[in-house]
Tab-separated table of C-alpha atoms and ligand atoms in Angstrom:
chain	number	residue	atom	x	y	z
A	1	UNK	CA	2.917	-6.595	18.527
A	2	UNK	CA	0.684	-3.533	18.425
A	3	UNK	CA	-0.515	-2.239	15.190
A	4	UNK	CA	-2.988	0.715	14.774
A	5	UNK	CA	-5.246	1.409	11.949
A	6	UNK	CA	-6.364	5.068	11.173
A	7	UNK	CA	-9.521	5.124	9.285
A	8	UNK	CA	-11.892	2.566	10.443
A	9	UNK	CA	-13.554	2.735	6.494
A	10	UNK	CA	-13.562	0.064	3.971
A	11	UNK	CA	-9.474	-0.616	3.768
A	12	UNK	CA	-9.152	0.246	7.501
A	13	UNK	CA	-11.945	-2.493	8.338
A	14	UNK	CA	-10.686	-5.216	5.807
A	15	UNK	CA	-6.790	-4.861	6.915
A	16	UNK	CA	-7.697	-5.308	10.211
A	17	UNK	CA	-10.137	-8.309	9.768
A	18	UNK	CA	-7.395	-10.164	7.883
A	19	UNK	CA	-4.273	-8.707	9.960
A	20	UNK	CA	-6.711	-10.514	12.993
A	21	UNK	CA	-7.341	-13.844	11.002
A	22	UNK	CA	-3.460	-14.258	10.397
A	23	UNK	CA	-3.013	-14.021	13.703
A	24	UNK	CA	0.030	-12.539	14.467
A	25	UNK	CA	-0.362	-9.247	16.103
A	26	UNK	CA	-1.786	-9.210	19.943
A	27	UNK	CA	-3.844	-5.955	19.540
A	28	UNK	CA	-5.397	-4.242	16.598
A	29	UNK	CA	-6.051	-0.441	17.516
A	30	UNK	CA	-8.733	1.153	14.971
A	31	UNK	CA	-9.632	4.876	15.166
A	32	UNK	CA	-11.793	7.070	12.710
A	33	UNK	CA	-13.151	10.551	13.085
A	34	UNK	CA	-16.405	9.133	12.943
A	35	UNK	CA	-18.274	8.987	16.099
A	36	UNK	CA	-18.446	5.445	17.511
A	37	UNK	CA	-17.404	4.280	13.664
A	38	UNK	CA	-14.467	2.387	14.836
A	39	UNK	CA	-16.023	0.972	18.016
A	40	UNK	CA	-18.512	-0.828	16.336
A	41	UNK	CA	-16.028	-1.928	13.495
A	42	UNK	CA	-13.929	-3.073	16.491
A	43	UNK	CA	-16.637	-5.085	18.390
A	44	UNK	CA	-18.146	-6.653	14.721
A	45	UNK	CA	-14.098	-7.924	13.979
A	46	UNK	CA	-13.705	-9.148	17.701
A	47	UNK	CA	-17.323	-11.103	17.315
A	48	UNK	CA	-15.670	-12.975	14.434
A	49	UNK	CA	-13.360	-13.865	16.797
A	50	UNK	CA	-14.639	-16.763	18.013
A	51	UNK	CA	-15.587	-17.943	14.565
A	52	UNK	CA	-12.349	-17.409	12.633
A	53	UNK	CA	-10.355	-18.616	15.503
A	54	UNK	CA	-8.133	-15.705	16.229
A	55	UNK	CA	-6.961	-13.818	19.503
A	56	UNK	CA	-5.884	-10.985	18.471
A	57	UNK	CA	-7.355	-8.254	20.725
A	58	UNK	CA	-9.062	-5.556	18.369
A	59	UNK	CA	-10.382	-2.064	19.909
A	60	UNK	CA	-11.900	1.436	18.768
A	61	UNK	CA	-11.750	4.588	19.284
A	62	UNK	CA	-13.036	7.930	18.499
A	63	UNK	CA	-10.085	9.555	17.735
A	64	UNK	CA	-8.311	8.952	20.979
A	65	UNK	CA	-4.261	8.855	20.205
A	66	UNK	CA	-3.726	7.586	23.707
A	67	UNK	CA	-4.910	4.465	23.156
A	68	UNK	CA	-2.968	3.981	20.032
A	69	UNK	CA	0.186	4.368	22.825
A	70	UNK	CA	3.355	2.101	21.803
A	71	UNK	CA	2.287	1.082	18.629
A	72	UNK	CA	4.665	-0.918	16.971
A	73	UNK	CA	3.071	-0.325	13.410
A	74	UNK	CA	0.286	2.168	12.122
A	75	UNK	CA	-1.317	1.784	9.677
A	76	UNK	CA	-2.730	5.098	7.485
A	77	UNK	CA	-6.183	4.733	5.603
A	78	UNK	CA	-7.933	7.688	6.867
A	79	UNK	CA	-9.255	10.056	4.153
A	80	UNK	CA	-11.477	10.167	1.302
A	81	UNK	CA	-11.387	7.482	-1.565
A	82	UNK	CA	-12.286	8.297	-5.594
A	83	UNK	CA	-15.462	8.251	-7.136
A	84	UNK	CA	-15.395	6.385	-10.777
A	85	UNK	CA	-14.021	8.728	-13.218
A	86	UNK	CA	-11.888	10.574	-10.374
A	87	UNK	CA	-7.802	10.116	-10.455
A	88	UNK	CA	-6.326	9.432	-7.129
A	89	UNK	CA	-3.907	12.754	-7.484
A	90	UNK	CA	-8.018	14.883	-7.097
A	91	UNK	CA	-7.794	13.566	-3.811
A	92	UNK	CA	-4.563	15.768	-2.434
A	93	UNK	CA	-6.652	19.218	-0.984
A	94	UNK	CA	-8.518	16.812	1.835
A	95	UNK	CA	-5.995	13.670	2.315
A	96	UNK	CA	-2.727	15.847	2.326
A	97	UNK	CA	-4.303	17.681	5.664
A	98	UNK	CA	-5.676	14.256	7.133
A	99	UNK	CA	-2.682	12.423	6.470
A	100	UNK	CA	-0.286	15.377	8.001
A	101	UNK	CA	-2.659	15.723	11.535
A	102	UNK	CA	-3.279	11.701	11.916
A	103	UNK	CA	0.669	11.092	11.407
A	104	UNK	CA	2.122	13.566	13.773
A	105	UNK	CA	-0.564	12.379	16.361
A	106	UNK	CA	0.604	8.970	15.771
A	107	UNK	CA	4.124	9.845	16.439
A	108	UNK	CA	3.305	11.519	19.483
A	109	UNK	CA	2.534	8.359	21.527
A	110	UNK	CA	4.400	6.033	19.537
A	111	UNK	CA	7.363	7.583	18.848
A	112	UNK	CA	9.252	4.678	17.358
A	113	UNK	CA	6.398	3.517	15.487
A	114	UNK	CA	6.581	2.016	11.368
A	115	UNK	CA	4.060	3.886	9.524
A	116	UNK	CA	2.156	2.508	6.682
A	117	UNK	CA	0.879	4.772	4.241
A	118	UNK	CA	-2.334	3.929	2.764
A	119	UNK	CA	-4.186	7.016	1.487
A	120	UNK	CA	-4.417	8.492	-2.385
A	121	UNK	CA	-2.284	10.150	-3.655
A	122	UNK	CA	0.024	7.523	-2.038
A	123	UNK	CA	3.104	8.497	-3.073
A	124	UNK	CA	2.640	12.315	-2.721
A	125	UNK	CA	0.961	11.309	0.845
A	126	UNK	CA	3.727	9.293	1.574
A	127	UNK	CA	6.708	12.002	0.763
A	128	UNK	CA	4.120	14.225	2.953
A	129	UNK	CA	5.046	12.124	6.515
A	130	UNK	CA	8.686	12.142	5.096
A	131	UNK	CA	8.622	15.804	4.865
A	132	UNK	CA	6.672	16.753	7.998
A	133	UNK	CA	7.544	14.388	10.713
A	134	UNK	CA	11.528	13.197	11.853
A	135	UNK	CA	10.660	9.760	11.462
A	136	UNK	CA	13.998	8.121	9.747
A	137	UNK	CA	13.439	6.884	6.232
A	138	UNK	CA	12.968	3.042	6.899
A	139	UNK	CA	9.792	3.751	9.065
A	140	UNK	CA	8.243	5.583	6.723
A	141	UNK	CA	6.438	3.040	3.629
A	142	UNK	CA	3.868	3.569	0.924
A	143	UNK	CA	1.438	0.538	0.221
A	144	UNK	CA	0.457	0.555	-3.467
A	145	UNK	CA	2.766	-0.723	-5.744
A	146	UNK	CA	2.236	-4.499	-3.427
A	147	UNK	CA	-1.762	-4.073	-4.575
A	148	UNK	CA	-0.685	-3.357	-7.863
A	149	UNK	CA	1.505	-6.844	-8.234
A	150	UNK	CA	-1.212	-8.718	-6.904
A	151	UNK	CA	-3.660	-7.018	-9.418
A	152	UNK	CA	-1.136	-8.089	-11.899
A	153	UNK	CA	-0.823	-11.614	-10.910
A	154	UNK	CA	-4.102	-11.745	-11.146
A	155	UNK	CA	-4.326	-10.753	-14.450
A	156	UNK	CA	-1.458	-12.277	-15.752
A	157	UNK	CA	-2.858	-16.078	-14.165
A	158	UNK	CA	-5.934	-15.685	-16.458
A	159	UNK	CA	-3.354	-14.951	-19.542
A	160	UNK	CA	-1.828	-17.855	-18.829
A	161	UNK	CA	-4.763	-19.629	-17.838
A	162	UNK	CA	-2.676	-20.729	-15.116
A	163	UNK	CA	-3.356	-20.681	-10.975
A	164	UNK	CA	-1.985	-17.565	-9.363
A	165	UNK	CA	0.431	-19.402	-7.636
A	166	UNK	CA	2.062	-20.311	-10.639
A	167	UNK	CA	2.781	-16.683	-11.649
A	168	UNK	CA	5.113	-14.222	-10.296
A	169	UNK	CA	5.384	-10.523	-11.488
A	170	UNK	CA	5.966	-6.994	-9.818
A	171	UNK	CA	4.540	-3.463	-10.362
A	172	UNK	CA	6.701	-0.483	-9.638
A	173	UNK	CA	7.087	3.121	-10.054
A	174	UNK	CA	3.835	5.651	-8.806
A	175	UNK	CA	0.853	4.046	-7.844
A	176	UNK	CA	-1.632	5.887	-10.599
A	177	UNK	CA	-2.987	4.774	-13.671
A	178	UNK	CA	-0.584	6.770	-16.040
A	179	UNK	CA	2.489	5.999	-13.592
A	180	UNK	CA	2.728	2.286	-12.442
A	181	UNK	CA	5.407	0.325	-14.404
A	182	UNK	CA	3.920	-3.641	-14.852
A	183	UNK	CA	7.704	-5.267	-15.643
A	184	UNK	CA	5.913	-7.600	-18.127
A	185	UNK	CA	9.370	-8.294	-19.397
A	186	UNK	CA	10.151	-10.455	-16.065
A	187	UNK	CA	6.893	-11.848	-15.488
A	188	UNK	CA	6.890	-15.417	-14.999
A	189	UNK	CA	4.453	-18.735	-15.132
A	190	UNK	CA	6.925	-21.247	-12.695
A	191	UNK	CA	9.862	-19.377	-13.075
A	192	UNK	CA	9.881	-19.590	-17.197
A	193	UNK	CA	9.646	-16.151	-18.892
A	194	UNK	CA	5.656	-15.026	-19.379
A	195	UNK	CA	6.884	-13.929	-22.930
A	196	UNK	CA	7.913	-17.720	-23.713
A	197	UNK	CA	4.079	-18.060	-23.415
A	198	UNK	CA	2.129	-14.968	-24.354
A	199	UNK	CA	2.371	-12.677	-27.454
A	200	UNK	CA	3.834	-9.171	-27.320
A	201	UNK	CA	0.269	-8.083	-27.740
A	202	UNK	CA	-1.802	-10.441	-25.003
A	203	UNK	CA	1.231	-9.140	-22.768
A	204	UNK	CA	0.878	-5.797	-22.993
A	205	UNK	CA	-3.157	-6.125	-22.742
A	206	UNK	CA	-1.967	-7.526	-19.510
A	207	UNK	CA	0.303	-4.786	-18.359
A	208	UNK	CA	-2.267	-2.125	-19.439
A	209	UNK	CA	-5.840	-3.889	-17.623
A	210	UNK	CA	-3.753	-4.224	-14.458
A	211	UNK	CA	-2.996	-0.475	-14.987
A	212	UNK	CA	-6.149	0.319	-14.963
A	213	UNK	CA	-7.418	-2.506	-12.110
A	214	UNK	CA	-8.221	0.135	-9.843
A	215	UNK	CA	-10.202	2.411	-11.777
A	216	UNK	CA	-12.168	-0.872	-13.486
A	217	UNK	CA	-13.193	-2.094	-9.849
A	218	UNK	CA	-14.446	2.021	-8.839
A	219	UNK	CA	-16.096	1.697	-11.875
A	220	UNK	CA	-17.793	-1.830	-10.501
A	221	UNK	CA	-18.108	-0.587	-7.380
A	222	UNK	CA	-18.889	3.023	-7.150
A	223	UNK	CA	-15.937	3.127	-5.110
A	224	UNK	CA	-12.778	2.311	-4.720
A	225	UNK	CA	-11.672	-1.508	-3.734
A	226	UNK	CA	-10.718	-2.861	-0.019
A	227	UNK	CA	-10.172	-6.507	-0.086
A	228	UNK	CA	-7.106	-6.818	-2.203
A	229	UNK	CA	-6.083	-3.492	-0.605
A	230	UNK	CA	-6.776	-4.404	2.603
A	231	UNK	CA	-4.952	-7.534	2.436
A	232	UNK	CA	-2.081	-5.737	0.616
A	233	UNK	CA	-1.577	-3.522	3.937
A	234	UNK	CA	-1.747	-7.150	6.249
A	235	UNK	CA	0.967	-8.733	3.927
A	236	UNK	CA	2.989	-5.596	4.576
A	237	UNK	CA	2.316	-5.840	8.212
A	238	UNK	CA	2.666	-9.287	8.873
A	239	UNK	CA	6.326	-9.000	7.052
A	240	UNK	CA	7.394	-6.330	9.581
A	241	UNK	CA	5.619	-7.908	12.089
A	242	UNK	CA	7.496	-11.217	11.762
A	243	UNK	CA	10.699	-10.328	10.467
A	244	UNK	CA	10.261	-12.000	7.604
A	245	UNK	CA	12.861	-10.066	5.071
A	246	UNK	CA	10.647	-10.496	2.196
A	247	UNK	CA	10.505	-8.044	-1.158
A	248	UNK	CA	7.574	-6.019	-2.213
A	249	UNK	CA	7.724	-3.236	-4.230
A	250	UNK	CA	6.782	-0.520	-1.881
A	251	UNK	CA	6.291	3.679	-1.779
A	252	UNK	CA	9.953	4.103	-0.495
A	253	UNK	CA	12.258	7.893	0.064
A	254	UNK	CA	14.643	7.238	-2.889
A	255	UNK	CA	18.439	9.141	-2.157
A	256	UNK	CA	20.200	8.502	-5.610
A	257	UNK	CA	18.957	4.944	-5.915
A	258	UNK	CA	17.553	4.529	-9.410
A	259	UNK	CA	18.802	7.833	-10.025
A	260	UNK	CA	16.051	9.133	-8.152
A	261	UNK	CA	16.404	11.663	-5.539
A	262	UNK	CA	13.836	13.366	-3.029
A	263	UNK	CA	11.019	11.453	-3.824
A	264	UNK	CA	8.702	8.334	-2.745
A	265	UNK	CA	7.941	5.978	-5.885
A	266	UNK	CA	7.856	2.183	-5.623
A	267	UNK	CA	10.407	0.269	-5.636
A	268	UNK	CA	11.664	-2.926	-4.076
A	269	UNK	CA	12.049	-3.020	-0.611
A	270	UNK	CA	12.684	-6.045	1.631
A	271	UNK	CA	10.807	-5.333	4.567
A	272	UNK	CA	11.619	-6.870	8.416
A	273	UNK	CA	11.421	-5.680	11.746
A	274	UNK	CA	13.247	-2.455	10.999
A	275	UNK	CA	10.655	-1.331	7.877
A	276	UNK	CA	12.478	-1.007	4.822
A	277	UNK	CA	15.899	-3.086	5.255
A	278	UNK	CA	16.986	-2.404	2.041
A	279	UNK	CA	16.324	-0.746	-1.174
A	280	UNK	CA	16.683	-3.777	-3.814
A	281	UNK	CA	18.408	-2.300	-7.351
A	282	UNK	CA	17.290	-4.275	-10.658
A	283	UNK	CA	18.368	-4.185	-13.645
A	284	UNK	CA	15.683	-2.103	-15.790
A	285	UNK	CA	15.484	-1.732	-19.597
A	286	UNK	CA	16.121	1.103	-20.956
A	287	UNK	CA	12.495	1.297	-21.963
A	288	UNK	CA	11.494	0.169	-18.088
A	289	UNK	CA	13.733	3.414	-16.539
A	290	UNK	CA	12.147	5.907	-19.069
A	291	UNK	CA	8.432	4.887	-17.728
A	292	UNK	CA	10.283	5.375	-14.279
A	293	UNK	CA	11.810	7.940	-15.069
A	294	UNK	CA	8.643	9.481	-16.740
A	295	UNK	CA	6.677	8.216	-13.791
A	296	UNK	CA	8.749	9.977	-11.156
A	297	UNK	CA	8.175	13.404	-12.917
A	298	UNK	CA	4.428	12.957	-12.845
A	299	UNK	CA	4.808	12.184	-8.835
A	300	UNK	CA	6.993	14.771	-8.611
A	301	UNK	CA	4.506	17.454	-10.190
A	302	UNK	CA	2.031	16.191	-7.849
A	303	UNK	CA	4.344	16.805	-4.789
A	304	UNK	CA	5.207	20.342	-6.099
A	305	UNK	CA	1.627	21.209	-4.903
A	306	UNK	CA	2.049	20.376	-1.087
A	307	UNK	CA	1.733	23.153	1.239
A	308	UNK	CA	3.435	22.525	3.880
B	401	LIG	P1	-13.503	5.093	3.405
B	401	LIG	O1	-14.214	6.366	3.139
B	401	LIG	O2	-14.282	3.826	3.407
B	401	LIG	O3	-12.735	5.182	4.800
B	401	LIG	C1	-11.977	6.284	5.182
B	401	LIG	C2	-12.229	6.528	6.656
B	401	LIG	O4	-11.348	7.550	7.113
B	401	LIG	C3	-13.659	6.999	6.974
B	401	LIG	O5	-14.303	6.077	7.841
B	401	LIG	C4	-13.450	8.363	7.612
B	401	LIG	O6	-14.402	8.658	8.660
B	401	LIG	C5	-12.022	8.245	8.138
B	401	LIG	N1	-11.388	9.527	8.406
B	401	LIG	C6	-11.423	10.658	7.670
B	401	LIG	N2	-10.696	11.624	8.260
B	401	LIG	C7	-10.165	11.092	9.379
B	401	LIG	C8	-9.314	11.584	10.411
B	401	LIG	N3	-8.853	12.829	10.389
B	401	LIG	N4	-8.981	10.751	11.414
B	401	LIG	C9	-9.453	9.471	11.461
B	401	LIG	N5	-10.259	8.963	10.510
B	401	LIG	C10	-10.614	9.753	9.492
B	401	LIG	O7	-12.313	5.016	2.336
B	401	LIG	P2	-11.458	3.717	1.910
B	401	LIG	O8	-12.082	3.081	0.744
B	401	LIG	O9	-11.175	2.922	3.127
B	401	LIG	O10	-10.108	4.406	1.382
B	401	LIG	C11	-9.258	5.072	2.292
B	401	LIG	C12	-8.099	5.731	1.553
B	401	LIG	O11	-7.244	4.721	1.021
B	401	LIG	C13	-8.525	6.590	0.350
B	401	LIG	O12	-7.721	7.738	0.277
B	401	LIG	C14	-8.269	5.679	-0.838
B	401	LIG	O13	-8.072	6.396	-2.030
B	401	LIG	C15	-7.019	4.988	-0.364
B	401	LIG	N6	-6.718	3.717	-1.020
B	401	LIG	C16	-5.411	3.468	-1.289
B	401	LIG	C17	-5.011	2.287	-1.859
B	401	LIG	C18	-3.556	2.042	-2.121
B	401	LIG	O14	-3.220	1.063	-2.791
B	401	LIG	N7	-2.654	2.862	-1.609
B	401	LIG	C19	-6.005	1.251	-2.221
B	401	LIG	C20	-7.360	1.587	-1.866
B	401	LIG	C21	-7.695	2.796	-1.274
């Protein structure tokens, strides 16, 4: 199994280092643009080796496609990340033309390659390789909306005062502040009802700090996050990687299903060997598919500024 990572930068770096700890893939290919970046990256992960006990075989290169040949999964970070105060959909003018080069140059010497879309706007960027590259639909998946679940958990553990295993919950529609959808309404604490335990109002302070869990940690950090992203983009890997048929919500090409059409958004996906398997349908609210819907229109207006 032969993944490659574009964008050798803070999610790039910490996706790797934990795709290499789980041990599962036999080579981890990391490029960036910047000059000897990703080599170094490369031979600072592979010096862990030893230490973390894995043997996964990690390289880098300076932009060098060929060496990314027969990929099995890539992996898109490259691209510039938000300042505090900056929304991810500010991003588009530089990311749309980074994520449009890297992905065709991807495809050229992997041609039956999964990609993973990392970069901000994710959704947009996502519906961006869908529109530009003949990839079929299935290869093609957004990471945000599995980030935004675990951000969730996380916040929805301390509610409870509970340990994150305990909880379960899942974040879909676009991965922005305004746009995710937190489905507080089937969050759980060991498969009983969050609500049976938490007020309407503690609830919804949960759904609305987990919208804002990105923004809160640029704030913290100056930047934005990378080791819950980062391992978001592993768990996505290692589920394609090892066939494992599980559900995230994922940055998928919707054709009528939640009466969406022509768009990525997140959604459900079990993911296996072939990508996306299978979009799953829930039953929303009707208050769950107007944020969807609602959510969708925002993406939407965001995608109506690609240049193609
Ligand atoms: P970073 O600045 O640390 O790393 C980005 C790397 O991309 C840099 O090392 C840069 O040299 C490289 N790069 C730029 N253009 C390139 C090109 N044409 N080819 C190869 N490499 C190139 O940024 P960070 O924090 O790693 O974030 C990366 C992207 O991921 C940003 O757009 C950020 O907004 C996004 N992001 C998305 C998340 C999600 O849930 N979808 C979560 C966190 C970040």
């Amino acid at each position: 199994m032969k993944v490659t990572v574009v964008g050798a930068g803070a999610v790039g770096a910490s996706c790797a280092e934990y795709i290499a700890i789980k041990d599962f893939a036999s080579e981890v290919v990391l490029l960036d643009i910047k000059e000897g970046y990703a080599e170094g990256k490369a031979m600072d992960l592979m010096q862990t080796a030893s230490l973390n006990h894995f043997d996964t075989k990690i390289t880098g290169s300076t932009s060098d496609y060929s060496k990314t040949a027969n990929s099995d999964i890539a992996v898109i970070t490259s691209g510039i990340p938000r300042k505090p105060g900056m929304t991810r959909e500010e991003l588009i003018g530089i990311n749309a033309g980074i994520v449009k080069d890297v992905s065709s140059n991807i495809i050229k010497h992997s041609p039956n390659v999964i990609i993973i879309v990392v970069s901000n706007p994710m959704d947009t960027m996502t519906y961006l390789v869908h529109k530009t590259t003949d990839l079929p639909k299935n290869r093609i998946i957004g990471m945000g909306g599995a980030l935004d679940s675990a951000r969730f958990k996380y916040r929805l553990a301390e509610a409870l005062e509970a340990p994150i295993s305990d909880v379960d919950g899942m974040v879909i529609g676009g991965h922005s502040d305004k746009g995710m959808v937190p489905l507080t309404r089937l969050a759980t604490r060991n498969s009983v009802l969050a609500s049976e335990f938490l007020s309407e109002d503690r609830l919804n302070q949960v759904m609305e700090d987990t919208k804002v869990g990105g923004a809160t940690l640029t704030g913290l950090l100056g930047t934005s996050a990378w080791y819950a992203p980062g391992a978001a983009v592993s768990a996505l890997v290692q589920a394609i990687a090892c066939d494992q048929q599980k559900m995230f919500p994922c940055s998928a090409l919707l054709e009528g299903e939640y009466n969406l059409n022509d768009i990525a958004i997140g959604v459900p996906v079990i993911l296996g060997r072939n990508g996306i398997e299978k979009i799953v349908e829930i039953d929303l609210s009707d208050a769950e598919k107007t944020k969807l819907t609602e959510s969708a229109e925002a993406v939407k207006k965001t995608n109506g500024t690609l240049e193609f």
